[in-house]
Coordinates of C-alpha atoms in Angstrom, one line a residue:
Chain H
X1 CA 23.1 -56.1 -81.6
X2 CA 24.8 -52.7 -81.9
X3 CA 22.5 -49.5 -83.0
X4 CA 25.4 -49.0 -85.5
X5 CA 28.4 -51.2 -87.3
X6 CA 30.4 -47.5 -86.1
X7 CA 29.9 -43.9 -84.4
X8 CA 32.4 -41.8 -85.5
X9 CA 33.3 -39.1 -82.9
X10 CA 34.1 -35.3 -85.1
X11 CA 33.8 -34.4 -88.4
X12 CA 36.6 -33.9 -89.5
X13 CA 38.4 -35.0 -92.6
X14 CA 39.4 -38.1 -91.1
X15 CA 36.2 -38.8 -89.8
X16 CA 34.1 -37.5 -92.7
X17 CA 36.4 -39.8 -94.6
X18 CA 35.2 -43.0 -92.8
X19 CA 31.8 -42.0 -92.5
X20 CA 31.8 -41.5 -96.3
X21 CA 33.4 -45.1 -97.1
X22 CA 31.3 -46.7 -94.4
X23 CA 28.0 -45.6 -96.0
X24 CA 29.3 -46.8 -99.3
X25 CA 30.1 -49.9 -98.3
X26 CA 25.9 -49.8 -96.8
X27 CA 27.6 -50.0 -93.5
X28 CA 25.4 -48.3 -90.6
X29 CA 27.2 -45.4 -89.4
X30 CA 26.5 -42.3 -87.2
X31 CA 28.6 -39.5 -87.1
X32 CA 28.3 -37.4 -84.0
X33 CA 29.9 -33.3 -84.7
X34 CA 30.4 -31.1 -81.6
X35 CA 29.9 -28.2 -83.7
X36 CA 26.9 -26.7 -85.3
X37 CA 28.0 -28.4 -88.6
X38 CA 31.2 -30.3 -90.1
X39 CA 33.7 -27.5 -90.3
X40 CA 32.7 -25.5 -87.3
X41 CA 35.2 -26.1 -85.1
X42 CA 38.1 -26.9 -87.7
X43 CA 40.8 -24.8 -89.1
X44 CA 44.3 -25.1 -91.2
X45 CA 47.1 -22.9 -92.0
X46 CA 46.2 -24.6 -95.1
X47 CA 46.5 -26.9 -97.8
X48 CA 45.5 -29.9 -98.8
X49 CA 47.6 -32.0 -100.8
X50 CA 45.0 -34.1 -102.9
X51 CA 46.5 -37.6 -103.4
X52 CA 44.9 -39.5 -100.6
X53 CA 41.2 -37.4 -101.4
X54 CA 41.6 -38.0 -104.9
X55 CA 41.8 -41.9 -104.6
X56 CA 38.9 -41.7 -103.0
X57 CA 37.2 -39.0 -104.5
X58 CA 38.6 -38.7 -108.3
X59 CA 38.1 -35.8 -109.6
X60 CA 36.9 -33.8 -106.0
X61 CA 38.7 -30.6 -107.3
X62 CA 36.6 -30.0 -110.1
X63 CA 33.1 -30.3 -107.4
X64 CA 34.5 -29.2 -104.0
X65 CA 34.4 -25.6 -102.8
X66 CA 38.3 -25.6 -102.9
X67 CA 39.8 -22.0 -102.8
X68 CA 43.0 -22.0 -105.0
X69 CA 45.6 -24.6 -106.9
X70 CA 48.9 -23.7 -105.8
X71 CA 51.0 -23.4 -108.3
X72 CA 53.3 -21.4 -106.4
X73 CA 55.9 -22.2 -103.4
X74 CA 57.7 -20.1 -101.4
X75 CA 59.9 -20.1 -98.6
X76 CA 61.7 -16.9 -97.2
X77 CA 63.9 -16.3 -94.2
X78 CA 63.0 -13.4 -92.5
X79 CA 65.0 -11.4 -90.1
X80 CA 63.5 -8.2 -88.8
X81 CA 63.8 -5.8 -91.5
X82 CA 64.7 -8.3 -94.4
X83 CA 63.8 -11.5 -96.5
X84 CA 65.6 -13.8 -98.5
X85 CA 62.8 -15.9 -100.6
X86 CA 63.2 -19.2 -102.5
X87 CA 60.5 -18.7 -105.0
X88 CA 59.6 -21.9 -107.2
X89 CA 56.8 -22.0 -109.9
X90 CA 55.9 -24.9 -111.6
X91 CA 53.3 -26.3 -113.4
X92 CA 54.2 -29.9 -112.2
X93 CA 53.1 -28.4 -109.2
X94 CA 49.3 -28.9 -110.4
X95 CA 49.4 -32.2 -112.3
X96 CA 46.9 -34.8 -111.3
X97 CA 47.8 -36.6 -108.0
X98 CA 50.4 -34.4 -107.2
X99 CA 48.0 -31.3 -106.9
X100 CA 47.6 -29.3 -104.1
X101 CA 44.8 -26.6 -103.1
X102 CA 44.3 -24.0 -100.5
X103 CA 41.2 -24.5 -98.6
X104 CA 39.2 -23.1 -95.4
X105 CA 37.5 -25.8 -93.8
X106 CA 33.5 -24.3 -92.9
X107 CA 32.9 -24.8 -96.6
X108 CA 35.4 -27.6 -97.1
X109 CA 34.1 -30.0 -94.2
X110 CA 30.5 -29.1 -94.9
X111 CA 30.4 -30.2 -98.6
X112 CA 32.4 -33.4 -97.9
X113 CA 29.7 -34.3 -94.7
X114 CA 27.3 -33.9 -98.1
X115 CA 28.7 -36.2 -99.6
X116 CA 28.6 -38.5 -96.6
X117 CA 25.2 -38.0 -96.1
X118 CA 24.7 -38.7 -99.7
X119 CA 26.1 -42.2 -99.6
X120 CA 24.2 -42.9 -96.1
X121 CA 25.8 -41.7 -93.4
X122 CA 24.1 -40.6 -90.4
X123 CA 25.4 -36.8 -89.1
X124 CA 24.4 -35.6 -85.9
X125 CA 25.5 -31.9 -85.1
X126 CA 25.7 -29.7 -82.1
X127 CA 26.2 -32.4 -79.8
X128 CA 29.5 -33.3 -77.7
X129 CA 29.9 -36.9 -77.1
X130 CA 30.8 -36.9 -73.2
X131 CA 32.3 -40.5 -72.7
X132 CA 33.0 -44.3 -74.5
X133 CA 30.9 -47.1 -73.2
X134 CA 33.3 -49.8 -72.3
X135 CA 32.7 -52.9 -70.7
X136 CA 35.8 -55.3 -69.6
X137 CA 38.0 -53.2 -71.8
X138 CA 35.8 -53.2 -75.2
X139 CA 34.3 -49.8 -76.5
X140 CA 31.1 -50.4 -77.5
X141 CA 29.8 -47.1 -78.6
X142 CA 29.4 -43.5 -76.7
X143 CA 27.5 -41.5 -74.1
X144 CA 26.4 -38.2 -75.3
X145 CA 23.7 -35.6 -73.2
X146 CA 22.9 -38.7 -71.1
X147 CA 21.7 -40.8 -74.8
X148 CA 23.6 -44.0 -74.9
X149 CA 24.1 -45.1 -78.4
X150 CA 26.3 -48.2 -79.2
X151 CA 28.6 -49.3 -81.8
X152 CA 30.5 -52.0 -83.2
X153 CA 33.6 -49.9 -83.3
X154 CA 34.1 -46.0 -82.4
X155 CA 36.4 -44.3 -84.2
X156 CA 37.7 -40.9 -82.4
X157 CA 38.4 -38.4 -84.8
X158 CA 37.9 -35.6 -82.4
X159 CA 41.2 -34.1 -83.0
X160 CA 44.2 -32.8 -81.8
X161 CA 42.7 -32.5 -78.0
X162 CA 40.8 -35.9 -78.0
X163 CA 40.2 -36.0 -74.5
X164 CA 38.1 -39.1 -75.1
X165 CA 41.8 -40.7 -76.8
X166 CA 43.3 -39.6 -73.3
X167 CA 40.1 -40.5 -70.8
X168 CA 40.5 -44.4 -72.0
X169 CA 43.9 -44.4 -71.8
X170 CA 45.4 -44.9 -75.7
X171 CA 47.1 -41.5 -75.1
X172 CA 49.1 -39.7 -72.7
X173 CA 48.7 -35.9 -72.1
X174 CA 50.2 -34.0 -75.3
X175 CA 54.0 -32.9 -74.6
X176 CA 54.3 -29.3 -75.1
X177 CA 57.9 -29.6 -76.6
X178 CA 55.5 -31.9 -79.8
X179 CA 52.9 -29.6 -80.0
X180 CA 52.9 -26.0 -81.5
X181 CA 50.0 -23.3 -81.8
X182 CA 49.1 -21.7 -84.8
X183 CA 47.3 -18.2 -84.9
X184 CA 45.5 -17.2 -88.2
X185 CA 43.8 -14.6 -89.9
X186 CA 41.6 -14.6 -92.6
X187 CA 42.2 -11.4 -94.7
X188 CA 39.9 -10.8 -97.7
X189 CA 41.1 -8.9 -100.8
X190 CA 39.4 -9.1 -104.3
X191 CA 40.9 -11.8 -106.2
X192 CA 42.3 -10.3 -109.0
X193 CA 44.4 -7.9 -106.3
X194 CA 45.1 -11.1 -104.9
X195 CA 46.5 -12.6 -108.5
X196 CA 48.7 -9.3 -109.2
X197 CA 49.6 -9.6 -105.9
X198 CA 51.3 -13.3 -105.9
X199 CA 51.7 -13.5 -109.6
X200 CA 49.2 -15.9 -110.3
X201 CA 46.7 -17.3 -112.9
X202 CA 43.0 -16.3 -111.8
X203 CA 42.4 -19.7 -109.5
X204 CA 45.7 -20.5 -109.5
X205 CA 47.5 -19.4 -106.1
X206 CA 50.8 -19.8 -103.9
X207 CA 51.8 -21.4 -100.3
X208 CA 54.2 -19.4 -98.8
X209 CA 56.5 -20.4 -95.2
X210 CA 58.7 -18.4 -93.6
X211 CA 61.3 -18.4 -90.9
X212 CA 62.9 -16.4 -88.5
X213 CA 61.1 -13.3 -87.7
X214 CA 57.6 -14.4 -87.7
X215 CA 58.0 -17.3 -84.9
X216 CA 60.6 -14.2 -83.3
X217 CA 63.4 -17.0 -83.5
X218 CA 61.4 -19.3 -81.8
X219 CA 60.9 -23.2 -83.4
X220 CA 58.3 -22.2 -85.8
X221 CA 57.7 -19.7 -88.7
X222 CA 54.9 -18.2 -90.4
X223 CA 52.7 -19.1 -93.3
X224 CA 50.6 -17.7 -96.3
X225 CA 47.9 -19.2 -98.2
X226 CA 45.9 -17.5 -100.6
X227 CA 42.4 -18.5 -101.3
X228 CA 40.0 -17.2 -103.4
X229 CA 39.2 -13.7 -102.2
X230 CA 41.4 -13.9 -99.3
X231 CA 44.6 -14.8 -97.6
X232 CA 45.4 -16.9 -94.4
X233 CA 48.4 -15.3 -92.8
X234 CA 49.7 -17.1 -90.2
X235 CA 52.3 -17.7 -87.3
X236 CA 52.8 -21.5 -85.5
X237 CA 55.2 -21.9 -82.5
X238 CA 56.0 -24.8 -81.1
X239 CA 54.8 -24.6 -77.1
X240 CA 57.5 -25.6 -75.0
X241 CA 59.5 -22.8 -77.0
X242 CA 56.8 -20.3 -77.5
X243 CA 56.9 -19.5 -73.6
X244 CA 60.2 -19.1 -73.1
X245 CA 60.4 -15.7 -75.1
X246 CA 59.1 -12.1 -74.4
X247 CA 56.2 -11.7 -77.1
X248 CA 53.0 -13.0 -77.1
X249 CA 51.5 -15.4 -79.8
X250 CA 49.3 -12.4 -80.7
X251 CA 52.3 -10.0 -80.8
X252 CA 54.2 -12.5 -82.8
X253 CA 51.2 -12.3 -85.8
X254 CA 51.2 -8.7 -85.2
X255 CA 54.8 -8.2 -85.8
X256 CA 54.4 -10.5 -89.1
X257 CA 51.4 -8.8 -90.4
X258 CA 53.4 -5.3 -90.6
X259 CA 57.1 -6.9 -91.6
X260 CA 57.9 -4.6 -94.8
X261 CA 58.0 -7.3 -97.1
X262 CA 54.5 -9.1 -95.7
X263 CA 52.3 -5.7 -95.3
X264 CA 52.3 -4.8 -98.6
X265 CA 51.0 -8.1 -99.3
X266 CA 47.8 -7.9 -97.2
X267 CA 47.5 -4.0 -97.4
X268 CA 43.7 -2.6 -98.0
X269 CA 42.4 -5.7 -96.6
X270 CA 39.7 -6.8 -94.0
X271 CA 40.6 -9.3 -91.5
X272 CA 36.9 -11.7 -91.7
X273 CA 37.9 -14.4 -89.1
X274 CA 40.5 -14.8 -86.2
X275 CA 41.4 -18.3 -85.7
X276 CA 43.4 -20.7 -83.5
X277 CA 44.7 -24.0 -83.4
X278 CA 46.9 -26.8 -82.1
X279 CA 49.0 -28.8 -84.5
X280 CA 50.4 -31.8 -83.3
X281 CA 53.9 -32.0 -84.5
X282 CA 55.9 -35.1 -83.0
X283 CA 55.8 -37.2 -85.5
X284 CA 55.7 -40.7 -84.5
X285 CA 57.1 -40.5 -80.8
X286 CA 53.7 -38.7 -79.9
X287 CA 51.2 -41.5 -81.8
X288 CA 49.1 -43.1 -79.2
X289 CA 48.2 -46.5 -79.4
X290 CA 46.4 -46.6 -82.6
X291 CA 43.3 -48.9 -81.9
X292 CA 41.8 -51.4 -79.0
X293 CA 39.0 -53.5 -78.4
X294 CA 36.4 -51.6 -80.5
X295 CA 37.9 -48.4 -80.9
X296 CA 40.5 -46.7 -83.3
X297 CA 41.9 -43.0 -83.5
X298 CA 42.6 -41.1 -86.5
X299 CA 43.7 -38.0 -87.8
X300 CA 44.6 -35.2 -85.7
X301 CA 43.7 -37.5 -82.8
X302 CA 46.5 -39.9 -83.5
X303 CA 48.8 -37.3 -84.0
X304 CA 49.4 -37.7 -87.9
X305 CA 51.0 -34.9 -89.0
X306 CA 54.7 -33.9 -90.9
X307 CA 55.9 -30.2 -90.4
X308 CA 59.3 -30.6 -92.3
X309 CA 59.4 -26.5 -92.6
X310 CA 58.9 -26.7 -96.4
X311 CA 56.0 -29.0 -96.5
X312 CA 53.4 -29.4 -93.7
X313 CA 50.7 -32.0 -93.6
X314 CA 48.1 -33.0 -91.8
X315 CA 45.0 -33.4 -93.9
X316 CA 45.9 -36.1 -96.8
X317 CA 47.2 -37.8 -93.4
X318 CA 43.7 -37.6 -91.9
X319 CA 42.0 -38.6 -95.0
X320 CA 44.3 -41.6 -95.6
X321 CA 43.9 -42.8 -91.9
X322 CA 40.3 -42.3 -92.0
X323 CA 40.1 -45.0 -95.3
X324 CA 42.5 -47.7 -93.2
X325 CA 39.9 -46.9 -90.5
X326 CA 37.0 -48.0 -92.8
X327 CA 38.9 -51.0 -94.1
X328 CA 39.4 -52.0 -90.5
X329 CA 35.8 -51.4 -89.5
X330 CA 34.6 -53.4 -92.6
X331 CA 36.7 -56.3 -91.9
X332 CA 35.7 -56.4 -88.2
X333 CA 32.2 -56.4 -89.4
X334 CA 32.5 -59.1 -91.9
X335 CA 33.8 -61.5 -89.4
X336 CA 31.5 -60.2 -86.8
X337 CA 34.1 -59.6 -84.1
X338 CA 35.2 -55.8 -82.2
X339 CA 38.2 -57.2 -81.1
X340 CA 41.4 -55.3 -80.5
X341 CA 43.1 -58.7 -82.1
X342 CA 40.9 -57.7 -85.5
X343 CA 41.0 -54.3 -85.6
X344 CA 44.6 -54.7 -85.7
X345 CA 44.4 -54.7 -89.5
X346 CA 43.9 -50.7 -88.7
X347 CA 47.9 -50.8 -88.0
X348 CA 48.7 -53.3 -90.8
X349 CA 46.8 -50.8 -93.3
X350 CA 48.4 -47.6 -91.6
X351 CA 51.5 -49.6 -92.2
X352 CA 51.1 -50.9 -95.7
X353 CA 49.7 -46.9 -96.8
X354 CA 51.7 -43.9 -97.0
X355 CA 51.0 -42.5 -93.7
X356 CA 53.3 -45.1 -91.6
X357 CA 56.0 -45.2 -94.5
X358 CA 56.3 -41.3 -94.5
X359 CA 55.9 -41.2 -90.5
X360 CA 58.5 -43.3 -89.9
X361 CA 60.8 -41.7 -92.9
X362 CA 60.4 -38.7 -91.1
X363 CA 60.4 -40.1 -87.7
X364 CA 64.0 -38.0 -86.7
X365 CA 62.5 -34.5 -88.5
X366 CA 61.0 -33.4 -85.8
X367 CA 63.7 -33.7 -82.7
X368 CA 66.1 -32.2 -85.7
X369 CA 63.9 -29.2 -85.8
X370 CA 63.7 -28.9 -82.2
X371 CA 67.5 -29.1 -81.4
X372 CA 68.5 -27.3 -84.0
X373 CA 67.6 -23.3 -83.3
X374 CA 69.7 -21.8 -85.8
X375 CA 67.1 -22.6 -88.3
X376 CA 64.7 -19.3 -86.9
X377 CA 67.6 -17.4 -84.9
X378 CA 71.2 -17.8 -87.1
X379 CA 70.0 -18.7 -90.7
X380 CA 67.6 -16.0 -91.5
X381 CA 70.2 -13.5 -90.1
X382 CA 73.5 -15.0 -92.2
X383 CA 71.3 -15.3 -95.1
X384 CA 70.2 -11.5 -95.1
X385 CA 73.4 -11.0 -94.2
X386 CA 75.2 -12.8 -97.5
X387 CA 72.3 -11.0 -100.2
X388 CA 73.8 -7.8 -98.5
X389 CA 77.4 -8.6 -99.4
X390 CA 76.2 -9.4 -102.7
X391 CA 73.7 -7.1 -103.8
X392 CA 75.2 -3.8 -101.8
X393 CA 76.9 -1.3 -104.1
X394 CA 78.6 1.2 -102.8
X395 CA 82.0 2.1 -104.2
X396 CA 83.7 1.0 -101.3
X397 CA 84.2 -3.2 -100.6
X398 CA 86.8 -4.5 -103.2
X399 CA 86.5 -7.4 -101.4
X400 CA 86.6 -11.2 -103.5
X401 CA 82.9 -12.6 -103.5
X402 CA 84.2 -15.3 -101.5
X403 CA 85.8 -13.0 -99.0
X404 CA 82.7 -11.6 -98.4
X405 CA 80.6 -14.3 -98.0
X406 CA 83.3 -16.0 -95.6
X407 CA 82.5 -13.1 -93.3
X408 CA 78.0 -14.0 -93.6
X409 CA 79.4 -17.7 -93.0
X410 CA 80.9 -16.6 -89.6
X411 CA 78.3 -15.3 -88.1
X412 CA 77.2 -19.3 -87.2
X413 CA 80.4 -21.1 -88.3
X414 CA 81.0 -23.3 -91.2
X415 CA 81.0 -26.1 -88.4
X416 CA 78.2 -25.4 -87.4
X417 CA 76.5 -25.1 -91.0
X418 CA 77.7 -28.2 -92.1
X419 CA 76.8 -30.3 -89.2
X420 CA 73.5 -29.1 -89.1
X421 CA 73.1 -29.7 -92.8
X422 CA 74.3 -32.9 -92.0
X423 CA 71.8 -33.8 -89.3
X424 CA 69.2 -32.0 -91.5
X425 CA 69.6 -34.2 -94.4
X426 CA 69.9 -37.4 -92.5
X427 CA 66.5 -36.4 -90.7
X428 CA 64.9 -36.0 -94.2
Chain W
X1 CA 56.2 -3.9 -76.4
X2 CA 52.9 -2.7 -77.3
X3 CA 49.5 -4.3 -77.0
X4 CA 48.0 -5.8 -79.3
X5 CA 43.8 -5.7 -79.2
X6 CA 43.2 -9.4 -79.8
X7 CA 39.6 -8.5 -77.9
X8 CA 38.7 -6.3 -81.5
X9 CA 40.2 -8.8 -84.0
X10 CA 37.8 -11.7 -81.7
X11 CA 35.2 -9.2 -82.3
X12 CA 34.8 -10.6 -86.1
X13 CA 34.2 -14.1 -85.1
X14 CA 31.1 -15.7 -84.6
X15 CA 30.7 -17.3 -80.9
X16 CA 27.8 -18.7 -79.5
X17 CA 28.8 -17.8 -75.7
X18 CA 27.6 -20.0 -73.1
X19 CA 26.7 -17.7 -70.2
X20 CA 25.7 -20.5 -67.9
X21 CA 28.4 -22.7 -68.3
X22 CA 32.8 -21.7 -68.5
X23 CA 34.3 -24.3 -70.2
X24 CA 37.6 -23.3 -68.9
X25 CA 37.7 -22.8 -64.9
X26 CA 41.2 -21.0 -63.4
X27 CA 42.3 -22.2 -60.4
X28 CA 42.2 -19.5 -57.3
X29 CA 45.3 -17.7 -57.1
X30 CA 47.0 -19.8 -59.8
X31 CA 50.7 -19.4 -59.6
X32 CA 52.4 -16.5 -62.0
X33 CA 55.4 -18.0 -63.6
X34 CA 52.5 -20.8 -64.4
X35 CA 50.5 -17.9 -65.7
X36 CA 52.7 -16.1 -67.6
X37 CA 53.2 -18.7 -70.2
X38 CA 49.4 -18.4 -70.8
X39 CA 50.0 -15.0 -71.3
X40 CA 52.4 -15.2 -73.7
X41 CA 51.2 -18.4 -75.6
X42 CA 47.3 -18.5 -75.4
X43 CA 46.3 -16.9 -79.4
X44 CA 43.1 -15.4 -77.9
X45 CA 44.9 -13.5 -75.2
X46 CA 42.4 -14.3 -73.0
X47 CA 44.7 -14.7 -70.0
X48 CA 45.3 -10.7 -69.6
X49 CA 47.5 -9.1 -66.9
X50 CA 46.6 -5.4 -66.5
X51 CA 48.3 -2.0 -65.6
X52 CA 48.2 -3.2 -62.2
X53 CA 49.6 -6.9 -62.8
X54 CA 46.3 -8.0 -61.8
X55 CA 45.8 -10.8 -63.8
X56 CA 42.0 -10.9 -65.6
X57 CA 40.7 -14.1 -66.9
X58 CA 37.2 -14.7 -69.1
X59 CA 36.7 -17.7 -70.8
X60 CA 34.2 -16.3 -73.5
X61 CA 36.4 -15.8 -77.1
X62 CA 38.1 -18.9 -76.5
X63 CA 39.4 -20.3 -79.8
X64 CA 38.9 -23.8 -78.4
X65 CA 42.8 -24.8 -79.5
X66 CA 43.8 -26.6 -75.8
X67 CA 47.0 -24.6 -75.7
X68 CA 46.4 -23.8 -72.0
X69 CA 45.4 -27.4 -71.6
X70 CA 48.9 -28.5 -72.5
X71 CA 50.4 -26.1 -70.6
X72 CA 49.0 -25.8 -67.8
X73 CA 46.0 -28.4 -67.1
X74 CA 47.7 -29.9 -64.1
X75 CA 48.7 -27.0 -62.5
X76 CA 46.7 -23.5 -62.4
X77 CA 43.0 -24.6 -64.6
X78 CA 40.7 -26.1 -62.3
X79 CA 39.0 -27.6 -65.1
X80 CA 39.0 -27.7 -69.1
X81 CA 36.4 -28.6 -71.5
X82 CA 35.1 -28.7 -75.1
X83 CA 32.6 -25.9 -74.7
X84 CA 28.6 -27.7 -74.9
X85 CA 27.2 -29.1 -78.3
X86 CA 27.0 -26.3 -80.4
X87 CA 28.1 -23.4 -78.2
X88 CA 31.5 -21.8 -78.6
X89 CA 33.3 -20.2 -81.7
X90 CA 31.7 -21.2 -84.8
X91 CA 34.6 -20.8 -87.7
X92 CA 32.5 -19.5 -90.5
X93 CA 36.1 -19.7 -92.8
X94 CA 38.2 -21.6 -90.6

């Protein structure tokens, strides 16, 4: 007999997820946190979209220590001197289901491990889990400070680096070329600056990308969140890019921080925390094997994530995987039996949820992005370049509108525009 | 290009450093082009080159992200690790 029906290995959303429904369900369940407490050791650009939390959670909005409801979307090019922004409010953007919020994670983790520990969960914190017990190829719990403590199934939800995913063999090292690194800094300004600021209703905020300048025409762009009475401010690069160029990551945020159309943004602020982070962005062709003889991965940890440039996700993926994990784990317990043969309903719910539907839609996105480096060294450039043909007076170009743009469209090539829109679209 | 003092903006965070125990272990003379993209990519810019291009490494401020992991885990870090339960930088926003 097994000390619990699951251990769950970080907490995480994913894993604060399956802990949650696990207790719920009065299934035992211990969940084991590296850091000091849930939230310690995580960190997003970041939003949360809130369709996956809300089915489990109705309502979570209105109780959670969310920052803002973004209400706002942006998207700029940047070159180094200029933006071109795409600048979309709605308030469709906040209806029920289709919400999104802003949210740093210390608080955000923390209150959802409450509510975990409310239902019945076990939470261990400030321990690492070292290794899996396994025995003939079946996990059957963890080793952690030399305690053994077993499990019907262990669920690792330790991440984006799950070494533990990699020591029992259900991943490969991550490619640098499907991972990217993002730098943040929390910058805190009084909200109502912060409302004026982004044109926003008092607990209403924007999500802002950008792309081109911040990344320094390397695959990746930056990003700003606002929360409450701050602002993340951001720059992700994708690694196998990132090295190839002369500035460093630091240099990169630096250079985004003090672009003339982002400093005024952030001016008369203090920077409270300086954060970093791997995201992995491969889409599908980096997902591990899912789940084996008494084990699953989820989250971070099996790589589910979509950066599409306009939308990036990660956290309804690693909420949604962690609720296929608990159905799994429940159904393995009900019919007694850690096998990797029943835990396979893991991959049929993955399947049958949004997650492997929107994986596989996007499947393409990502090698698109890669091989196509106009997007942050061509695009931001031509597109600065057409607002000048049109917005320049001077007294001097009698030149037809079309004339003038024909000479921005040069500066790539309508070939190469309309291929890659092409590509883009197909990948989408 | 000028420098940027990563070393003051880690100066906010809250770390609980592990003096007895680097996480993150260079290998001995570890090959430069290997280093360099440590240089360039790790957000902590703990892997420093000075004045002198001699090349300074301290594991304490690590932002525990595995970007040197990726990159170079099989060739110039003799070891990497998830700092011990509870030590390491504790995101107080995150």
């Amino acid at each position: 007999m097994s000390d619990f029906d699951a251990i769950i290995v970080g907490g995480g959303l994913a894993g604060l997820t399956t802990a949650y429904l696990l207790a719920k369900a009065d299934a035992e369940v211990l969940l084991i946190e590296r850091g000091n407490f849930a939230g310690a050791k995580n960190m997003t650009g970041g939003r949360l979209y809130s369709h996956s939390l809300e089915k489990i959670i109705p309502g979570f909005a209105g109780e959670a220590p969310v920052e803002r409801r973004i209400i706002r979307e942006k998207i700029s090019l940047m070159t180094d001197d200029s933006s071109v922004t795409v600048d979309y409010y709605s308030p469709g953007l906040t209806l029920p289901g289709q919400d999104s919020y802003s949210v740093l994670r210390a608080d955000f983790d923390q209150w959802l491990a409450g509510k975990a520990e409310d239902a019945g969960a076990q939470i261990v914190t400030g321990i690492k889990v070292d290794d899996v017990l396994r025995e003939n190829g079946q996990v059957f719990g963890i080793i952690a400070g030399g305690d053994e403590m077993t499990a019907g199934v262990t669920v690792l939800a330790d991440g984006v680096n799950s070494l533990l995913a990699q020591k029992i063999g259900l991943r490969a090292e991550l490619p640098p070329h499907q991972v990217a690194v993002g730098v943040k800094e929390v910058i805190e300004l009084p909200a109502g600056v912060i409302e004026d600021r982004f044109q926003c209703p008092s607990g209403e905020g924007s999500a802002w990308l950008f792309a081109g300048q911040p990344s320094g025409g390397k695959v990746g762009g930056g990003f700003l969140y606002t929360n409450k009475e701050s602002v993340s401010l951001g720059v992700v690069c994708t690694l196998s890019d990132l090295i190839t160029g002369a500035a460093t990551l630091p240099r990169l945020l630096e250079n985004f921080k003090n672009h003339p159309s982002v400093a005024p943004l952030v001016v008369g602020g203090k920077m409270i925390e300086y954060s970093g982070h791997l995201v992995p962005e491969g889409g599908l062709d980096m997902a591990p094997r899912l789940f084996d003889a008494g084990v699953l991965t989820t989250g971070d940890a099996a790589g589910f994530c979509i950066n599409l440039g306009y939308t990036v996700r990660g956290m309804d993926f690693a909420v949604g995987s962690g609720e296929c994990a608990a159905q799994a784990i429940l159904a393995a317990k009900q019919a007694g039996d850690f096998s990797a043969e029943t835990l396979g309903c893991y991959k049929t719910a993955l399947d049958e949820s949004f997650i492997m539907k929107e994986m596989n839609m996007y499947r393409k996105f990502p090698h698109f992005m890669e091989n196509t480096p106009r997007i942050f060294a061509g695009y931001p450039e031509m597109a600065s370049d057409l607002m000048n043909q049109l917005f320049v007076v001077n007294g001097r170009d009698q030149r037809h509108l079309y004339q003038k743009a024909g000479r921005s469209l040069k500066t790539v090539g309508a070939l190469n525009l309309t291929l890659d829109a092409l590509k883009g679209v197909r990948a989408l | 290009m000028s420098y940027v003092n990563v070393d003051e903006k880690l100066g906010v965070n809250k770390f609980h450093v592990d003096e007895n125990n680097a996480h993150i272990v260079l290998k001995d003379n570890p090959a430069l082009a290997e280093y360099h993209k440590l240089f360039l990519a790790c957000p902590a810019g703990l892997y420093k080159i000075d004045d002198n291009g001699v090349l300074r490494f301290d594991c304490a401020g690590c932002l525990e992200c595995g970007t040197c992991r990726v990159l170079c885990g099989e060739t110039i870090l003799a070891k990497w690790e998830f700092p011990s339960g509870g030590m390491g930088i504790e995101f107080r926003y995150g």
